Coordinates of C-alpha atoms in Angstrom, one line a residue:
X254 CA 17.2 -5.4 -11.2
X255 CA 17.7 -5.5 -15.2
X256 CA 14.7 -5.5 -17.4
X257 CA 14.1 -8.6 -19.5
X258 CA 15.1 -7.6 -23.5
X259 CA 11.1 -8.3 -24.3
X260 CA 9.8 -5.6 -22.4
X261 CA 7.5 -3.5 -24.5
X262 CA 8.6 0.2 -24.4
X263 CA 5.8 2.0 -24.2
X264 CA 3.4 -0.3 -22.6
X265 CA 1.7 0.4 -18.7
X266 CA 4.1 -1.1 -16.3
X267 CA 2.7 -3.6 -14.2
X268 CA 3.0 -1.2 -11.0
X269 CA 2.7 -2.4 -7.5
X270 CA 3.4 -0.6 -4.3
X271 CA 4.1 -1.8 -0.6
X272 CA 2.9 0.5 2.1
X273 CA 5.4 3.0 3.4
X274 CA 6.5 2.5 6.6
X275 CA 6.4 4.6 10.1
X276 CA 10.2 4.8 10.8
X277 CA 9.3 5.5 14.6
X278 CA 11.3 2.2 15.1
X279 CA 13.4 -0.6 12.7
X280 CA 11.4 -3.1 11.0
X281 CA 10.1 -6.3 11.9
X282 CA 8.8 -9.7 10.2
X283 CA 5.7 -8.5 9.7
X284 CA 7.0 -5.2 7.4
X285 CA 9.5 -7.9 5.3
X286 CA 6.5 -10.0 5.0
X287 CA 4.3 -7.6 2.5
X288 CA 7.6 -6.0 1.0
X289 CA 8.7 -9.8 -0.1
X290 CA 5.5 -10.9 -1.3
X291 CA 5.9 -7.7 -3.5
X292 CA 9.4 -8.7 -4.2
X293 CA 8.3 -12.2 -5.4
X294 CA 5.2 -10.8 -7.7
X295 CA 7.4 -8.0 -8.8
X296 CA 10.0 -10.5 -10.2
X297 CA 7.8 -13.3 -11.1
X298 CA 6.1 -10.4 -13.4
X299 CA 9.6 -9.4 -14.9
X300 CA 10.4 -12.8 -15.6
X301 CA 7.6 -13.0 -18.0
X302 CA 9.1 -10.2 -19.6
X303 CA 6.8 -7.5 -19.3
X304 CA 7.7 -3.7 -17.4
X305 CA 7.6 -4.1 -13.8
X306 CA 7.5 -0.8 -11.6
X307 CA 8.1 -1.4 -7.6
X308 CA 7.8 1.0 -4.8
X309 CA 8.8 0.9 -1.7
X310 CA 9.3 3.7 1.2
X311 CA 8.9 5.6 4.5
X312 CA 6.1 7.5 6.0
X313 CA 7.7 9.9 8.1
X314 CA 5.4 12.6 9.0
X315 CA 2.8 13.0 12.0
X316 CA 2.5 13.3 15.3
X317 CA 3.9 9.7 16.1
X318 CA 7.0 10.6 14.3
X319 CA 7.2 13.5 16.4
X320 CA 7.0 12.0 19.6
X321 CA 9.4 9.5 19.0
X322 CA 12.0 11.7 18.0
X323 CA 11.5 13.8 21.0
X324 CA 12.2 10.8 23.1
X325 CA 15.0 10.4 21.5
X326 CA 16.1 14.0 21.9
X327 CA 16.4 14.8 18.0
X328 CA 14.6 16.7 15.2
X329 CA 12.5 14.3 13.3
X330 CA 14.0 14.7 10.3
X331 CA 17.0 13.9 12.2
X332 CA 15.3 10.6 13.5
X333 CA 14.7 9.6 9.6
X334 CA 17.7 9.9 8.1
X335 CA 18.9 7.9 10.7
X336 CA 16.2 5.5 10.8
X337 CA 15.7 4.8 6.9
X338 CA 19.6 4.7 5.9
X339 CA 20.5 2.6 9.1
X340 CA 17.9 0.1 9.3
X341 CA 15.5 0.4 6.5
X342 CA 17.3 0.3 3.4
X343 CA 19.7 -2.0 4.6
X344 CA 17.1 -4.7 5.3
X345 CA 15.7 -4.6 2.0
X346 CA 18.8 -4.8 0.3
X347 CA 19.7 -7.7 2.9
X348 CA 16.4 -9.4 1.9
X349 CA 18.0 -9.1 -1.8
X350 CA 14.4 -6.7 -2.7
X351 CA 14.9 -5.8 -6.1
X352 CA 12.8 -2.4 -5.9
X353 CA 13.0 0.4 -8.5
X354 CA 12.2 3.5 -6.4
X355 CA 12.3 4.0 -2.7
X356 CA 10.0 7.6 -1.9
X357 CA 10.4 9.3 1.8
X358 CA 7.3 11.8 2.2
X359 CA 9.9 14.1 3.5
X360 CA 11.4 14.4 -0.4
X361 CA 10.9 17.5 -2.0
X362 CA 9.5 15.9 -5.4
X363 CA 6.7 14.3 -2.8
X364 CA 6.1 17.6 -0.5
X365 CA 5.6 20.1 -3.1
X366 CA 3.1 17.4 -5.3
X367 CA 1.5 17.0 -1.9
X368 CA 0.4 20.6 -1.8
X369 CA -0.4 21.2 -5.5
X370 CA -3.2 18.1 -4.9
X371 CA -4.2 19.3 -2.2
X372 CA -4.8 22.9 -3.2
X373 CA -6.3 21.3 -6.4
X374 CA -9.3 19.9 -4.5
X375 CA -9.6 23.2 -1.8
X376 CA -9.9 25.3 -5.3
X377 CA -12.7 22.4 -6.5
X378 CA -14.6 23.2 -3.1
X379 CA -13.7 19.5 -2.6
X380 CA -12.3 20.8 0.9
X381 CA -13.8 23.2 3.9
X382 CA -13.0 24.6 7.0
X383 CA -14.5 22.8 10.1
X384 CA -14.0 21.6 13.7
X385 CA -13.3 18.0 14.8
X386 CA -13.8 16.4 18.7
X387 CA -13.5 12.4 18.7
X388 CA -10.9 9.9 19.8
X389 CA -7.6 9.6 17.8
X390 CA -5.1 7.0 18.0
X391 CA -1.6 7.9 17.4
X392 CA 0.1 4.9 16.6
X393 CA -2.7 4.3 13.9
X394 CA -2.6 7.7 12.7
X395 CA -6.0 7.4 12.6
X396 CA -9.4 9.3 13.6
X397 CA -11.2 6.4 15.2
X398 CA -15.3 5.6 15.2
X399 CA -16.6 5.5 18.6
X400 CA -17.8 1.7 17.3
X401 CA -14.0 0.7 16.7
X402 CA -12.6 0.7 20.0
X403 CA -12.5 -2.0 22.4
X404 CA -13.2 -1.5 26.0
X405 CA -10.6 -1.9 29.1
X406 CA -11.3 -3.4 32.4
X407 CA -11.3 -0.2 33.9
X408 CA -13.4 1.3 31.1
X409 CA -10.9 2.8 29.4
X410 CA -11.1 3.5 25.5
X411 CA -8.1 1.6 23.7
X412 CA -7.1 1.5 20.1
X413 CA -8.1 -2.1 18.6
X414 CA -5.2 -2.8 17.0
X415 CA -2.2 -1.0 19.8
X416 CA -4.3 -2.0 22.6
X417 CA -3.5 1.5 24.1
X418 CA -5.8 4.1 25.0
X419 CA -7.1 6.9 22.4
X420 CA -6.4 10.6 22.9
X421 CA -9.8 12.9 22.6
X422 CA -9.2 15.8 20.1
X423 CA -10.5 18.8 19.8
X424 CA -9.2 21.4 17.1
X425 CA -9.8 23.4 14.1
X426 CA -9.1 21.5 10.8
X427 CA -10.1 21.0 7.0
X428 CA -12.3 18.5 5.8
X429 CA -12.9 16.6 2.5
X430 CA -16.2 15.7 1.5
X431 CA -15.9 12.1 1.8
X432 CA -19.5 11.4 2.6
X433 CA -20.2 12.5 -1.1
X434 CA -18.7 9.4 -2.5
X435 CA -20.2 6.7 -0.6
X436 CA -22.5 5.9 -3.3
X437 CA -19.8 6.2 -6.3
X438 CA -17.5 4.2 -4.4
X439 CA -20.7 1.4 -3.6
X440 CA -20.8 1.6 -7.3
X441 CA -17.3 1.1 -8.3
X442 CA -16.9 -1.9 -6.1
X443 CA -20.2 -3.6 -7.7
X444 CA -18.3 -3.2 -10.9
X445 CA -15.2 -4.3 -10.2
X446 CA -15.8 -7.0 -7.6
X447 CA -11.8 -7.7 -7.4
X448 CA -10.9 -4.6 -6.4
X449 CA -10.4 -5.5 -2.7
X450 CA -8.9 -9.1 -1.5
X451 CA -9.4 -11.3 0.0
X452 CA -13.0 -11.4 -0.1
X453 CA -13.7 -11.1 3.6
X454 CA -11.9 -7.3 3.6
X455 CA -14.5 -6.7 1.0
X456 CA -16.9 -7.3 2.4
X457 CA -15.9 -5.5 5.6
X458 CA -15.0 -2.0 3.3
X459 CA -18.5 -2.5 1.4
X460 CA -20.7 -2.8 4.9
X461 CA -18.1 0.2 6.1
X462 CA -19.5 2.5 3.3
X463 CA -23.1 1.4 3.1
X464 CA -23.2 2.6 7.0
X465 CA -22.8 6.0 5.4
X466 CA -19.3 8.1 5.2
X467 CA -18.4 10.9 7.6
X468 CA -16.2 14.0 6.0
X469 CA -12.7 13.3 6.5
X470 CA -10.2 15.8 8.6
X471 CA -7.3 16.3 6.6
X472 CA -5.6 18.5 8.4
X473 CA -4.0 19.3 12.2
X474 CA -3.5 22.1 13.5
X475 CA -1.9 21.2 17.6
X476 CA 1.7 20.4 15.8
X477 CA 3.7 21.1 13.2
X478 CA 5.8 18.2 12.0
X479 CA 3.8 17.8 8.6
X480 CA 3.5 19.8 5.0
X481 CA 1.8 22.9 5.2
X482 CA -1.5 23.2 3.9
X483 CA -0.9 25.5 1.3
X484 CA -3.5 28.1 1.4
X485 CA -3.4 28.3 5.9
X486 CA 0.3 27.3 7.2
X487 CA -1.1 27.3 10.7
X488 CA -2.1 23.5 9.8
X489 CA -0.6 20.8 8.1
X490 CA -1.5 18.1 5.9
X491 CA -2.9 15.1 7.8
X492 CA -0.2 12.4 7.7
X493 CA -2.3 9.8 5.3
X494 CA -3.5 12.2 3.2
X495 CA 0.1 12.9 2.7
X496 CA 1.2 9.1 2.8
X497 CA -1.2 7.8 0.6
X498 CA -0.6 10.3 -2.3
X499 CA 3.6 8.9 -2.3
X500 CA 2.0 6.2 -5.2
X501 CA 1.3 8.9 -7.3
X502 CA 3.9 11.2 -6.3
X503 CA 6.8 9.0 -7.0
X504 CA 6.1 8.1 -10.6
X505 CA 5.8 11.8 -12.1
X506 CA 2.4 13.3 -10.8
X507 CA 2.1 17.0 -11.6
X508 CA 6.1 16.5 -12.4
X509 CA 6.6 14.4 -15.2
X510 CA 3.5 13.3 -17.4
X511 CA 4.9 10.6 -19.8
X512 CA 6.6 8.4 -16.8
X513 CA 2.9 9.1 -15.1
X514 CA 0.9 7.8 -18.2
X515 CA 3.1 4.3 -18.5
X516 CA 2.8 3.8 -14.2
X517 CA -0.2 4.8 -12.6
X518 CA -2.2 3.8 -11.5
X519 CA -1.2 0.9 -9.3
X520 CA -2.3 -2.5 -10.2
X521 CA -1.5 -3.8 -7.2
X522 CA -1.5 -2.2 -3.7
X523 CA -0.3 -4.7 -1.2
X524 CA -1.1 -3.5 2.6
X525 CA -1.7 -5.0 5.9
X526 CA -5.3 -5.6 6.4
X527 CA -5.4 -2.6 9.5
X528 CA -4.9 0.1 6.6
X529 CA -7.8 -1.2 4.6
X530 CA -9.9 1.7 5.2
X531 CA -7.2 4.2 4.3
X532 CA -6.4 2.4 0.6
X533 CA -10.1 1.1 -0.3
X534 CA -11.7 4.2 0.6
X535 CA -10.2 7.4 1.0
X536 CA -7.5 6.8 -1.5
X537 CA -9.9 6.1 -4.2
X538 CA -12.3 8.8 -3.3
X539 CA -9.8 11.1 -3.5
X540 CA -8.9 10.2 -6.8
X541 CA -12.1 10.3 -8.0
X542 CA -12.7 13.6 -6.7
X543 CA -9.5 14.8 -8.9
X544 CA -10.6 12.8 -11.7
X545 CA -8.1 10.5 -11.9
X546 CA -7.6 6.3 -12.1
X547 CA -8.3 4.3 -9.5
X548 CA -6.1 1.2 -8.7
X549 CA -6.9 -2.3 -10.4
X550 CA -6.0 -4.0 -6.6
X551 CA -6.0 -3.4 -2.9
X552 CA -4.5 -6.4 -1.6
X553 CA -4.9 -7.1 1.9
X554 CA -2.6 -9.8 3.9
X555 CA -3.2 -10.9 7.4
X556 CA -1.5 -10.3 10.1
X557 CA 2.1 -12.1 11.5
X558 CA 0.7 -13.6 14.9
X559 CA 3.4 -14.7 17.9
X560 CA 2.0 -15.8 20.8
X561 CA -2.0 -14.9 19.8
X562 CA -1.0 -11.1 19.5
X563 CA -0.4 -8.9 16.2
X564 CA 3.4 -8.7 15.8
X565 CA 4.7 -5.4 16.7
X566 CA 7.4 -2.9 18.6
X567 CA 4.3 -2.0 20.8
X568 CA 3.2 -5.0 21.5
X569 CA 6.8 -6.3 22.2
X570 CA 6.5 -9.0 19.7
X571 CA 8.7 -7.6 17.3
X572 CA 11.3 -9.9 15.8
X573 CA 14.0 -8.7 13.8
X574 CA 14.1 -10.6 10.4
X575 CA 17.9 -10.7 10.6
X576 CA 17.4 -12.9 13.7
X577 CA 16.1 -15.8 11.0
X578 CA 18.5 -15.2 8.4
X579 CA 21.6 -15.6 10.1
X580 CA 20.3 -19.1 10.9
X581 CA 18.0 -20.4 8.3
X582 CA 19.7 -18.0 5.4
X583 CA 17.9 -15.4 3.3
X584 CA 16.1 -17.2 0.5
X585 CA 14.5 -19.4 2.7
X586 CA 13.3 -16.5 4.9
X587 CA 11.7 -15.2 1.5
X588 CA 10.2 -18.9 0.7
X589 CA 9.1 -19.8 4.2
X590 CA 6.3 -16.8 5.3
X591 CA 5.0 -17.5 1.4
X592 CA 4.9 -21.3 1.9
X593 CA 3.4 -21.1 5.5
X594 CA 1.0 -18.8 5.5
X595 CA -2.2 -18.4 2.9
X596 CA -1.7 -14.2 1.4
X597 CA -4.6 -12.7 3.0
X598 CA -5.2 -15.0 6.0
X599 CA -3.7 -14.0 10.1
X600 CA -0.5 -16.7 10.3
X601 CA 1.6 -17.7 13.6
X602 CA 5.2 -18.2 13.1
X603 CA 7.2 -20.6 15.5
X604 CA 11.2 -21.3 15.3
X605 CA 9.6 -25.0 15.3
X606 CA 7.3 -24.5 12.1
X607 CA 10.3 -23.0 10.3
X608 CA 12.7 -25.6 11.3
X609 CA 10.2 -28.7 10.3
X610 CA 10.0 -26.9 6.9
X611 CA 13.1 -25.9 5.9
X612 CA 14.7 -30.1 6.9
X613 CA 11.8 -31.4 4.9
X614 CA 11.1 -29.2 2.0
X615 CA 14.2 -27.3 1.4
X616 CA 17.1 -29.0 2.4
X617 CA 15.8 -32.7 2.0
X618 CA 13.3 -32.9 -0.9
X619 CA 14.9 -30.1 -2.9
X620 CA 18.2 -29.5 -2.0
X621 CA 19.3 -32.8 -2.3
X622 CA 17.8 -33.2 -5.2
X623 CA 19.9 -31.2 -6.8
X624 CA 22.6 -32.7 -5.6
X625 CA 21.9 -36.2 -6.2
X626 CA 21.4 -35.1 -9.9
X627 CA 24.9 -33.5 -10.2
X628 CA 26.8 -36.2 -8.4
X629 CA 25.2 -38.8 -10.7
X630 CA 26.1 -36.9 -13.9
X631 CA 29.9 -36.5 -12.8
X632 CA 30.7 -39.9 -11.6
X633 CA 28.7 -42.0 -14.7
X634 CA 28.9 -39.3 -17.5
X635 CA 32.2 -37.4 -16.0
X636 CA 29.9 -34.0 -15.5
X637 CA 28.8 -33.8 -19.4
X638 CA 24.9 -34.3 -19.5
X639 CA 24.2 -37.5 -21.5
X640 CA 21.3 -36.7 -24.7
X641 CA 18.3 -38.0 -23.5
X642 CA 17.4 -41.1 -26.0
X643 CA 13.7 -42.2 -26.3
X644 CA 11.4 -41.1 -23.7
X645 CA 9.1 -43.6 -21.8
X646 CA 5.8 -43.4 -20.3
X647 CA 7.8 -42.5 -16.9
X648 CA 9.7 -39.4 -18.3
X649 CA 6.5 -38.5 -20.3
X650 CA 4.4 -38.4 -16.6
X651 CA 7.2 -35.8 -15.8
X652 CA 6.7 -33.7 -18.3
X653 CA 2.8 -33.6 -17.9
X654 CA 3.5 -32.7 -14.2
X655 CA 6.1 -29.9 -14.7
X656 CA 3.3 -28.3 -17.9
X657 CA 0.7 -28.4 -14.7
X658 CA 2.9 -27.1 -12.4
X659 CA 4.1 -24.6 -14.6
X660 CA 0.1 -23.7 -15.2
X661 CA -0.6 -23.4 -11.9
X662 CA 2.0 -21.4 -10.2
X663 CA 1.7 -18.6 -13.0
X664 CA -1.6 -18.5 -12.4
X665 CA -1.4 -18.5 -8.7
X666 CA 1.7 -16.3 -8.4
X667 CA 1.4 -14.1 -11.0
X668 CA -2.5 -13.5 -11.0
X669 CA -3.9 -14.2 -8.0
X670 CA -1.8 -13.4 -5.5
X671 CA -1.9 -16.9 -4.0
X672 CA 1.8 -17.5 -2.9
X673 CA 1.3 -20.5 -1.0
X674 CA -0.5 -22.3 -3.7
X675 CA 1.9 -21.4 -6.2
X676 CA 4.7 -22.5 -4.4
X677 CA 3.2 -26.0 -3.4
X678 CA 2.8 -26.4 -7.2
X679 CA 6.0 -26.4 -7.7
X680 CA 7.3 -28.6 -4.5
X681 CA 4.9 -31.1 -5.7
X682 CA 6.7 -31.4 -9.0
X683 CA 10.0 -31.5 -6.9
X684 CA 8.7 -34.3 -5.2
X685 CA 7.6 -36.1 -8.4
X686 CA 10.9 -35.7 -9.4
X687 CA 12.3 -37.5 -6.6
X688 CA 9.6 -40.3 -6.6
X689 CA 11.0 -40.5 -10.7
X690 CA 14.5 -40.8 -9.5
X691 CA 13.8 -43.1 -6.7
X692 CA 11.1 -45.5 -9.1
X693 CA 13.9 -45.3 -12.0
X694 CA 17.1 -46.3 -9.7
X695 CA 19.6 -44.9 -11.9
X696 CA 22.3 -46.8 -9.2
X697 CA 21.3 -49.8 -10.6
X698 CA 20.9 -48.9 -14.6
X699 CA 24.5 -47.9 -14.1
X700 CA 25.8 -51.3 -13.7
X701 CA 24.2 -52.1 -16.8
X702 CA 26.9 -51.4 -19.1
X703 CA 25.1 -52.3 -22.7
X704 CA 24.2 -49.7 -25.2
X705 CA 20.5 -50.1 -24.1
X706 CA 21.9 -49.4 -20.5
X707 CA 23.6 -46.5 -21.0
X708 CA 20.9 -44.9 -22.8
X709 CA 18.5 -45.5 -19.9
X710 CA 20.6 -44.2 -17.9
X711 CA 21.1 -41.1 -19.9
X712 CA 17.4 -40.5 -20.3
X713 CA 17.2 -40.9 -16.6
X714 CA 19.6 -38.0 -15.6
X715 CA 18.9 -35.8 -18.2
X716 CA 14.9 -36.1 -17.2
X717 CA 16.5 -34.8 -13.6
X718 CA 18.4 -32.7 -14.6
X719 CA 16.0 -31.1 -17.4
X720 CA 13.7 -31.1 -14.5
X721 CA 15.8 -29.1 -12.3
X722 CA 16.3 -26.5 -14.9
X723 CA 12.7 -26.0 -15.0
X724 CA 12.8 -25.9 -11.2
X725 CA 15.5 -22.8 -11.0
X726 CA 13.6 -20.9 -13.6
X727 CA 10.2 -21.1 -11.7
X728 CA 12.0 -20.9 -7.8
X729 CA 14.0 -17.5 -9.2
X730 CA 11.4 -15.0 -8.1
X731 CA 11.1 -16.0 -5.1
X732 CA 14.8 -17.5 -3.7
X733 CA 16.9 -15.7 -6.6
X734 CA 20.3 -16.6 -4.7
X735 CA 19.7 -20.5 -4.4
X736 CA 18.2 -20.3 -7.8
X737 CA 21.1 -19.3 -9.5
X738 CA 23.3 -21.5 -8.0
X739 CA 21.2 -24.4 -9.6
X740 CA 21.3 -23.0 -12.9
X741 CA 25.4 -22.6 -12.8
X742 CA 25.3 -26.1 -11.4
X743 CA 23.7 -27.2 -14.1
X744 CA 25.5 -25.4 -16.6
X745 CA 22.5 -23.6 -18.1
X746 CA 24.7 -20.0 -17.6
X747 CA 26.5 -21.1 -20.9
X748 CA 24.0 -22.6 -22.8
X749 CA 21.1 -20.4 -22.0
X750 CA 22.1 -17.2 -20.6
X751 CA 20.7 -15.3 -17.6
X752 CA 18.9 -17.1 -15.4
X753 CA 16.2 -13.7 -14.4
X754 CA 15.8 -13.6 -18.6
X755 CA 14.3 -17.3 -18.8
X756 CA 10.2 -16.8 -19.1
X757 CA 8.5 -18.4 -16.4
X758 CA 5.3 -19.0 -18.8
X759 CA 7.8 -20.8 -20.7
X760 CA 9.3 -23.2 -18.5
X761 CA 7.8 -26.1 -19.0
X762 CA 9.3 -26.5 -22.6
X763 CA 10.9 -29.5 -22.6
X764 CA 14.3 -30.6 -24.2
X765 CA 15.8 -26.6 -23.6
X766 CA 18.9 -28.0 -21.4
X767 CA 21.5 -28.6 -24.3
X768 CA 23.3 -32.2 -23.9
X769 CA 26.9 -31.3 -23.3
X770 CA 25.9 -29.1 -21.1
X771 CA 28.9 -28.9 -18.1
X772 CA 27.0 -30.2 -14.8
X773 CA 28.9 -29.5 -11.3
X774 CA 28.4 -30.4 -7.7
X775 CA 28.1 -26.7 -6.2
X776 CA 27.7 -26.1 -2.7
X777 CA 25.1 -27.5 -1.0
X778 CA 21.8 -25.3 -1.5
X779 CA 20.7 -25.7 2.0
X780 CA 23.0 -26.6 4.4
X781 CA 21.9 -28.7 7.8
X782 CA 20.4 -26.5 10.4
X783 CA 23.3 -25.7 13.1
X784 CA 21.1 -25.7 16.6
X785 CA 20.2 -22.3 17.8
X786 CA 22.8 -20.6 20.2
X787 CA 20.9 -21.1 23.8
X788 CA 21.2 -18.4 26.3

């Protein structure tokens, strides 16, 4: 995506990072769902015209990996390639995710910073040799507390999240001297009380550390689909140790110092709320322990529920986001898992929910909005926007709404992370809109045909269509697509130039829609719903 002309070279980039992904299968609703909302504040941030940095990527080391490309009867790197350029990058591309840098933990320029870290810390005596014996979860990746696992009817030890049992290790690995930092980290967390969201997973990672931190193995030694440890090749670096360091990796670490400096770290980490542990603990203890910045944000969203269970390819609850946007279209895929569900909190998603939604909000409050507004300036000013004359207490009440909404959605949006808020801010001014138009009854100004009438009648489209300007600028980030089709519609191409280079801070500035403007009927922005093919 181009960068806005007022960026300032030189400045930190606003830096925000999705998880990377296990590519042991193609991705499902609940990946798109963080790697949107990233999307969203990534653009929403560029629109205001400062430097945006957004990373994205695969995780595609450990002993899952492994596995499932041994089912599969290939190498794992074999599995990747196929994996990340067949299904991975084409979804985000489909999901039109405007992302400056996609890292695979396979890359050279991550593997060899990978080792360099970790050697850094071994030489600091930050890392020592030890034994480990304790369950392990493979799907997770993860060394699990006796205290986290839930309990079968037969007895049996399962993983809470996969609902499948643990394996019991035993083998000779490294450790890092996590326990050291539980106090440092308690610390940091009392001083920046913002550092984990919501405010439920901080309170979980704060009662996690004041239990007292175990060392952490950072190495296995039973396989050998990983990167060497650097100093003993007989084990290799455990899989998040690797995975998490891909944020500082990708933007220069060890490699190139001034696109470093401007980047990292991260001001936002956005993660599912099962990798808390992983990004509000370990990752920051390790970068305290080499003496570098920790991240302003560890964002944690819920969980995508269907049918009371965690969506997932385990669980069988997977559901392929293509399978919603061949039938309800791509930008409202982007707007709907935003406008349902509150960032942070568990959410169900029904067919039904989405349905209800998209008739009512997109296609009937807003779409036709839009074009009501058009049709109305071609057949009574021959699609030339009239010049607004003097403004009454009705179109006044507009522009006090769109300020607010404006206000509100750049705060919500663009500072804390509240999508579904934001969003409602600005479908409340689409409905005001509507209530103007409706109130106003343009229709019947129109057979007025006296000077006074025709002025009315001119302020009354131009406050729509003004209005709708203002509504493309702010809707951009999130459905870019639709968006733009407004803003040709409305001729505001010509007049004001790129729709991604209008400030979103800036939208509520009234009278920027230049009379004369050319106003055209487009397509419709949401067509009506065709019913779902039935087996």
């Amino acid at each position: 995506m181009a960068a806005t002309g007022s960026e300032k070279q030189g400045a930190k980039a606003f830096y925000v990072t999705t998880p990377i992904y296990y590519v042991n299968d193609a991705p499902h609703l609940g990946h798109a769902y963080t790697t949107v909302a990233g999307d969203v504040l990534t653009r929403w941030h560029r629109q205001r015209g400062e430097k945006v940095w957004y990373l994205t990527g695969t995780d595609e080391h450990g002993q899952k990996i492994m596995r499932t490309a041994e089912a599969n009867d290939v190498t794992p790197q074999a599995w990747c390639d196929k994996l990340v350029e067949e299904a991975w990058k084409p979804l985000w591309e489909h999901l039109n995710i405007a992302n400056d840098d996609f890292i695979r933990t396979t890359q050279k320029r991550h593997t060899d910073r990978v080792q360099e870290f970790v050697q850094d810390l071994y030489d600091k005596d930050e890392i020592y040799k030890g034994g480990y014996e304790g369950p392990y979860c493979v799907g997770c990746e993860e060394f699990k507390l006796p205290g986290d696992l839930v309990e079968a009817e037969d007895g049996t030890k399962l993983c809470p999240v996969h609902k499948r049992p643990v394996e019991i290790l035993k083998e000779e690995n490294y450790f890092f001297k996590l326990s050291a930092y539980g106090p440092k980290l308690l610390e940091f967390y009392e001083a920046n009380p913002g550092f984990i969201q919501p405010e439920s997973a901080r309170n979980e990672v704060v009662n996690f550390v004041k239990q007292g931190l175990d060392d952490l193995s950072i190495s296995r030694s039973t396989f050998d689909w990983g990167i060497p440890v650097p100093w003993d090749e007989k084990h290799v670096i455990y899989v998040w140790i690797d995975a998490l360091l891909n944020y500082a990796t990708a933007v220069g670490y060890n490699e190139n110092p001034a696109k470093f400096e401007e980047t990292f770290p991260a001001d936002v980490h956005l993660i599912g709320k099962d990798i808390l542990r992983f990004h509000a603990v370990i990752w920051p203890a390790m970068l305290m322990a080499q003496g570098l910045p920790v991240p302003g944000r560890v964002a944690a969203n819920g969980w995508l529920m269907v049918g009371g269970e965690k969506m997932s390819k385990s669980n069988l609850t997977g559901i392929k986001p293509q399978d919603l946007t061949s039938h309800f279209g791509v930008d409202a895929y982007r707007w709907y898992f935003l406008r349902a569900i509150a960032f942070g909190q568990d959410g169900s998603f029904s067919w039904e929910d989405f349905t209800a939604r998209y008739t009512s909000e997109l296609a009937n409050d807003y779409g036709n909005l839009a074009s009501r507004v058009a049709a109305m300036v071609g057949k009574y000013f021959g699609g030339e926007l009239p010049a607004s004359a003097a403004d009454g207490d009705a179109e006044k009440a507009v522009h006090e709404s769109l300020t607010k909404a404006v206000a509100v959605a750049d705060a919500k949006i663009g500072e804390e992370l509240d999508f579904q808020a934001g969003i409602l801010a600005i479908f409340d001014f689409v409905k005001q809109v509507n209530g103007y138009i409706t109130e106003q009854e343009p229709w019947k100004v129109a057979k007025d045909e006296s000077e006074e009438g025709r002025a009315r009648l001119a302020t009354i489209l131009y406050t729509a269509a003004e209005s709708l300007r203002a509504v493309a600028v702010l809707l951009n980030p999130i459905m870019p697509e639709t968006s733009q089709a407004l803003w040709d519609s409305l001729g505001a191409e010509a007049s004001l130039g790129a729709l991604a280079s209008q400030p979103v801070q800036d939208a509520a500035t009234w009278g920027q829609l230049p009379a004369g403007a050319t106003v055209t009927k487009g397509a419709v922005l949401f067509p009506r719903l065709e019913e779902p093919k039935k087996d």
